[in-house]
Amino acid sequence: MKNDLDFDLSDIQTMNETQTGLLAALADMVDEVLDPIDGKEWLNKGEQAMLVASTLRNQQAIKALLRCLKSTTKDQADKLEATYQKYVEGAE
């Protein structure tokens, strides 16, 4: 039973690593979008257009990352609940 618990918990830990990677990718993408305006008070028209184009280009990727985070968080919560029921409530 201990080996089964170890396997179930390692599966949940793998999802933590997946979420960490997704969050890092999201942070990199947001930094890429915001970097051109960091420390600037006003942007000229060309810089504004470049920022809008960059944001639109990354919009779908950001949405996809957020959907993946939502999905893995839900899956992880479901697996954690199932593990809890199996090993804690089932042991009572």
Coordinates of N, CA, C and O in Angstrom, one line a residue:
M1 N 0.8 -1.2 0.0 CA 0.0 0.0 0.0 C 0.9 1.3 0.0 O 0.5 2.2 -0.6
K2 N 2.0 1.2 0.7 CA 2.9 2.3 0.7 C 3.4 2.7 -0.7 O 3.5 3.8 -1.1
N3 N 3.7 1.6 -1.5 CA 4.2 1.9 -2.9 C 3.1 2.6 -3.7 O 3.4 3.4 -4.5
D4 N 1.9 2.1 -3.5 CA 0.8 2.8 -4.2 C 0.6 4.2 -3.8 O 0.4 5.1 -4.7
L5 N 0.8 4.5 -2.5 CA 0.7 5.9 -2.0 C 1.8 6.7 -2.6 O 1.6 7.8 -3.1
D6 N 3.0 6.2 -2.6 CA 4.2 6.9 -3.2 C 3.9 7.2 -4.7 O 4.2 8.3 -5.1
F7 N 3.4 6.2 -5.4 CA 3.1 6.5 -6.8 C 2.1 7.6 -7.0 O 2.3 8.5 -7.8
D8 N 1.0 7.5 -6.2 CA -0.1 8.5 -6.3 C 0.5 9.9 -6.0 O 0.2 10.9 -6.7
L9 N 1.3 10.0 -4.9 CA 1.8 11.3 -4.6 C 2.9 11.8 -5.6 O 2.9 13.0 -5.8
S10 N 3.6 10.9 -6.2 CA 4.6 11.3 -7.2 C 3.9 11.8 -8.4 O 4.4 12.7 -9.1
D11 N 2.7 11.2 -8.7 CA 1.9 11.7 -9.9 C 1.5 13.1 -9.6 O 1.5 14.0 -10.5
I12 N 1.0 13.4 -8.4 CA 0.6 14.8 -8.0 C 1.8 15.7 -8.1 O 1.7 16.9 -8.6
Q13 N 3.0 15.3 -7.6 CA 4.2 16.1 -7.7 C 4.6 16.4 -9.1 O 5.0 17.5 -9.4
T14 N 4.4 15.5 -10.0 CA 4.7 15.7 -11.4 C 3.9 16.8 -12.0 O 4.3 17.7 -12.7
M15 N 2.6 16.9 -11.5 CA 1.7 17.9 -12.0 C 2.2 19.3 -11.4 O 2.1 20.3 -12.1
N16 N 2.8 19.3 -10.2 CA 3.3 20.5 -9.6 C 4.5 21.0 -10.5 O 4.6 22.2 -10.8
E17 N 5.3 20.1 -11.0 CA 6.4 20.5 -11.9 C 5.9 21.0 -13.2 O 6.4 22.0 -13.8
T18 N 4.8 20.4 -13.7 CA 4.2 20.9 -15.0 C 3.7 22.3 -14.8 O 3.9 23.2 -15.6
Q19 N 3.0 22.5 -13.6 CA 2.4 23.9 -13.4 C 3.6 24.9 -13.2 O 3.5 26.0 -13.7
T20 N 4.7 24.5 -12.6 CA 5.8 25.4 -12.4 C 6.3 25.8 -13.8 O 6.6 27.0 -14.1
G21 N 6.4 24.8 -14.7 CA 6.9 25.1 -16.1 C 5.9 26.1 -16.8 O 6.4 27.0 -17.5
L22 N 4.6 25.8 -16.7 CA 3.6 26.6 -17.3 C 3.7 28.1 -16.8 O 3.6 29.0 -17.6
L23 N 3.8 28.2 -15.5 CA 3.9 29.6 -14.9 C 5.2 30.3 -15.3 O 5.1 31.5 -15.6
A24 N 6.3 29.6 -15.4 CA 7.5 30.2 -15.9 C 7.4 30.7 -17.4 O 7.8 31.8 -17.7
A25 N 6.7 29.8 -18.2 CA 6.5 30.2 -19.6 C 5.6 31.5 -19.7 O 5.8 32.4 -20.4
L26 N 4.6 31.5 -18.8 CA 3.7 32.6 -18.8 C 4.4 33.9 -18.3 O 4.2 35.0 -18.9
A27 N 5.2 33.8 -17.3 CA 6.0 34.9 -16.8 C 6.9 35.4 -17.9 O 7.1 36.6 -18.0
D28 N 7.6 34.5 -18.6 CA 8.5 34.9 -19.7 C 7.7 35.7 -20.7 O 8.2 36.7 -21.3
M29 N 6.6 35.2 -21.1 CA 5.8 35.8 -22.1 C 5.3 37.2 -21.7 O 5.4 38.2 -22.5
V30 N 4.8 37.4 -20.5 CA 4.4 38.7 -19.9 C 5.6 39.6 -19.9 O 5.5 40.8 -20.3
D31 N 6.7 39.1 -19.5 CA 7.9 40.0 -19.5 C 8.3 40.5 -20.9 O 8.7 41.6 -21.1
E32 N 8.1 39.6 -21.8 CA 8.4 39.9 -23.2 C 7.5 41.0 -23.7 O 7.9 42.0 -24.4
V33 N 6.3 41.0 -23.3 CA 5.3 42.0 -23.7 C 5.6 43.3 -23.0 O 5.5 44.4 -23.6
L34 N 5.9 43.2 -21.7 CA 6.0 44.5 -20.9 C 7.4 45.1 -21.0 O 7.6 46.3 -20.7
D35 N 8.4 44.3 -21.4 CA 9.8 44.8 -21.4 C 10.0 46.1 -22.2 O 10.7 47.0 -21.8
P36 N 9.3 46.2 -23.4 CA 9.5 47.5 -24.2 C 9.0 48.7 -23.5 O 9.4 49.8 -23.8
I37 N 8.1 48.6 -22.5 CA 7.6 49.8 -21.8 C 8.2 50.0 -20.4 O 7.8 51.0 -19.7
D38 N 9.0 49.1 -20.0 CA 9.6 49.2 -18.6 C 10.4 50.4 -18.5 O 11.3 50.7 -19.2
G39 N 10.0 51.3 -17.5 CA 10.7 52.5 -17.2 C 10.4 53.7 -18.1 O 11.0 54.7 -18.0
K40 N 9.5 53.5 -19.1 CA 9.2 54.6 -20.0 C 7.9 55.3 -19.5 O 7.0 54.6 -19.1
E41 N 7.9 56.6 -19.6 CA 6.7 57.3 -19.2 C 5.7 57.3 -20.4 O 4.5 57.0 -20.1
W42 N 6.1 57.7 -21.5 CA 5.2 57.7 -22.7 C 5.8 57.0 -23.9 O 7.0 57.2 -24.1
L43 N 5.0 56.4 -24.6 CA 5.5 55.7 -25.8 C 5.1 56.5 -27.0 O 4.0 57.1 -27.1
N44 N 6.0 56.5 -28.0 CA 5.6 57.2 -29.3 C 4.8 56.2 -30.1 O 4.6 55.1 -29.7
K45 N 4.2 56.7 -31.2 CA 3.2 55.9 -32.0 C 3.8 54.6 -32.5 O 3.2 53.6 -32.4
G46 N 5.1 54.7 -32.9 CA 5.7 53.4 -33.4 C 5.9 52.4 -32.3 O 5.7 51.2 -32.5
E47 N 6.3 52.9 -31.1 CA 6.5 52.0 -30.0 C 5.1 51.4 -29.5 O 5.0 50.3 -29.1
Q48 N 4.1 52.3 -29.6 CA 2.7 51.8 -29.2 C 2.3 50.7 -30.2 O 1.7 49.7 -29.7
A49 N 2.5 50.9 -31.4 CA 2.1 49.9 -32.4 C 2.8 48.6 -32.2 O 2.2 47.5 -32.3
M50 N 4.1 48.7 -31.9 CA 4.9 47.5 -31.7 C 4.4 46.8 -30.5 O 4.3 45.5 -30.5
L51 N 4.1 47.5 -29.4 CA 3.6 46.9 -28.2 C 2.3 46.2 -28.4 O 2.1 45.1 -28.0
V52 N 1.4 46.8 -29.2 CA 0.1 46.2 -29.5 C 0.3 45.0 -30.3 O -0.4 44.0 -30.1
A53 N 1.1 45.1 -31.3 CA 1.4 43.9 -32.2 C 1.9 42.7 -31.4 O 1.5 41.6 -31.6
S54 N 2.9 43.0 -30.5 CA 3.5 42.0 -29.7 C 2.4 41.4 -28.7 O 2.4 40.2 -28.6
T55 N 1.6 42.2 -28.2 CA 0.6 41.7 -27.3 C -0.4 40.8 -28.0 O -0.8 39.8 -27.5
L56 N -0.9 41.3 -29.2 CA -1.8 40.5 -30.0 C -1.2 39.2 -30.4 O -1.8 38.1 -30.4
R57 N 0.1 39.2 -30.8 CA 0.8 38.0 -31.2 C 0.8 37.0 -30.1 O 0.7 35.8 -30.3
N58 N 1.1 37.5 -28.9 CA 1.2 36.6 -27.7 C -0.1 36.3 -27.0 O -0.2 35.4 -26.2
Q59 N -1.2 36.9 -27.4 CA -2.5 36.8 -26.7 C -3.0 35.3 -26.8 O -3.4 34.8 -25.7
Q60 N -2.9 34.7 -27.9 CA -3.4 33.3 -28.0 C -2.5 32.3 -27.2 O -3.0 31.4 -26.5
A61 N -1.2 32.6 -27.2 CA -0.3 31.7 -26.4 C -0.6 31.9 -24.9 O -0.5 31.0 -24.1
I62 N -0.8 33.2 -24.5 CA -1.1 33.4 -23.1 C -2.4 32.7 -22.7 O -2.5 32.1 -21.6
K63 N -3.4 32.8 -23.5 CA -4.7 32.2 -23.3 C -4.5 30.7 -23.2 O -5.1 30.0 -22.3
A64 N -3.7 30.1 -24.1 CA -3.5 28.7 -24.0 C -2.8 28.3 -22.7 O -3.1 27.2 -22.1
L65 N -1.8 29.0 -22.3 CA -1.1 28.7 -21.1 C -2.1 28.8 -19.9 O -2.0 27.9 -19.0
L66 N -2.9 29.8 -19.9 CA -3.9 29.9 -18.8 C -4.9 28.7 -18.8 O -5.2 28.2 -17.7
R67 N -5.3 28.3 -20.0 CA -6.2 27.1 -20.0 C -5.5 25.9 -19.5 O -6.1 25.1 -18.8
C68 N -4.2 25.7 -19.9 CA -3.5 24.6 -19.4 C -3.3 24.6 -17.9 O -3.4 23.6 -17.2
L69 N -3.0 25.8 -17.3 CA -2.9 25.9 -15.9 C -4.2 25.6 -15.2 O -4.2 24.9 -14.2
K70 N -5.3 26.1 -15.8 CA -6.6 25.8 -15.2 C -6.9 24.3 -15.2 O -7.3 23.7 -14.2
S71 N -6.6 23.6 -16.3 CA -6.8 22.2 -16.5 C -6.0 21.4 -15.5 O -6.5 20.5 -14.9
T72 N -4.7 21.7 -15.5 CA -3.8 20.9 -14.6 C -4.1 21.1 -13.1 O -4.0 20.2 -12.3
T73 N -4.5 22.3 -12.8 CA -4.9 22.6 -11.4 C -6.1 21.8 -11.0 O -6.2 21.2 -10.0
K74 N -7.1 21.7 -11.9 CA -8.3 20.9 -11.7 C -8.0 19.4 -11.6 O -8.4 18.7 -10.7
D75 N -7.2 19.0 -12.5 CA -6.8 17.6 -12.5 C -6.0 17.2 -11.2 O -6.2 16.2 -10.6
Q76 N -5.1 18.1 -10.8 CA -4.4 17.9 -9.6 C -5.3 17.9 -8.4 O -5.1 17.0 -7.5
A77 N -6.2 18.8 -8.3 CA -7.2 18.8 -7.2 C -8.0 17.5 -7.2 O -8.2 16.9 -6.1
D78 N -8.4 17.0 -8.3 CA -9.2 15.8 -8.4 C -8.3 14.6 -7.9 O -8.8 13.7 -7.2
K79 N -7.0 14.5 -8.4 CA -6.2 13.4 -8.0 C -5.8 13.5 -6.5 O -5.8 12.5 -5.8
L80 N -5.7 14.7 -6.0 CA -5.4 14.9 -4.5 C -6.6 14.4 -3.7 O -6.5 13.7 -2.7
E81 N -7.8 14.8 -4.2 CA -9.0 14.4 -3.5 C -9.2 12.8 -3.5 O -9.5 12.2 -2.5
A82 N -8.9 12.2 -4.7 CA -9.0 10.8 -4.8 C -8.0 10.1 -3.9 O -8.3 9.1 -3.3
T83 N -6.8 10.6 -3.9 CA -5.8 10.0 -3.0 C -6.2 10.2 -1.5 O -6.0 9.2 -0.7
Y84 N -6.7 11.3 -1.2 CA -7.1 11.5 0.2 C -8.2 10.5 0.6 O -8.2 9.9 1.6
Q85 N -9.2 10.4 -0.3 CA -10.3 9.4 0.0 C -9.8 8.0 0.1 O -10.2 7.2 0.9
K86 N -8.9 7.7 -0.8 CA -8.4 6.3 -0.8 C -7.5 5.9 0.4 O -7.7 4.9 1.0
Y87 N -6.7 6.9 0.8 CA -5.7 6.5 1.9 C -6.1 7.0 3.3 O -5.7 6.5 4.3
V88 N -6.9 8.1 3.3 CA -7.3 8.7 4.6 C -8.7 8.2 5.0 O -8.9 7.6 6.0
E89 N -9.6 8.5 4.2 CA -11.0 8.1 4.5 C -11.2 6.6 4.4 O -11.9 6.0 5.2
G90 N -10.4 6.0 3.5 CA -10.5 4.5 3.3 C -9.9 3.8 4.5 O -10.2 2.6 4.7
A91 N -8.9 4.4 5.2 CA -8.3 3.8 6.3 C -9.1 3.8 7.6 O -8.8 3.2 8.6
E92 N -10.1 4.7 7.6 CA -10.9 4.8 8.8 C -11.8 3.7 9.1 O -12.2 2.9 8.4

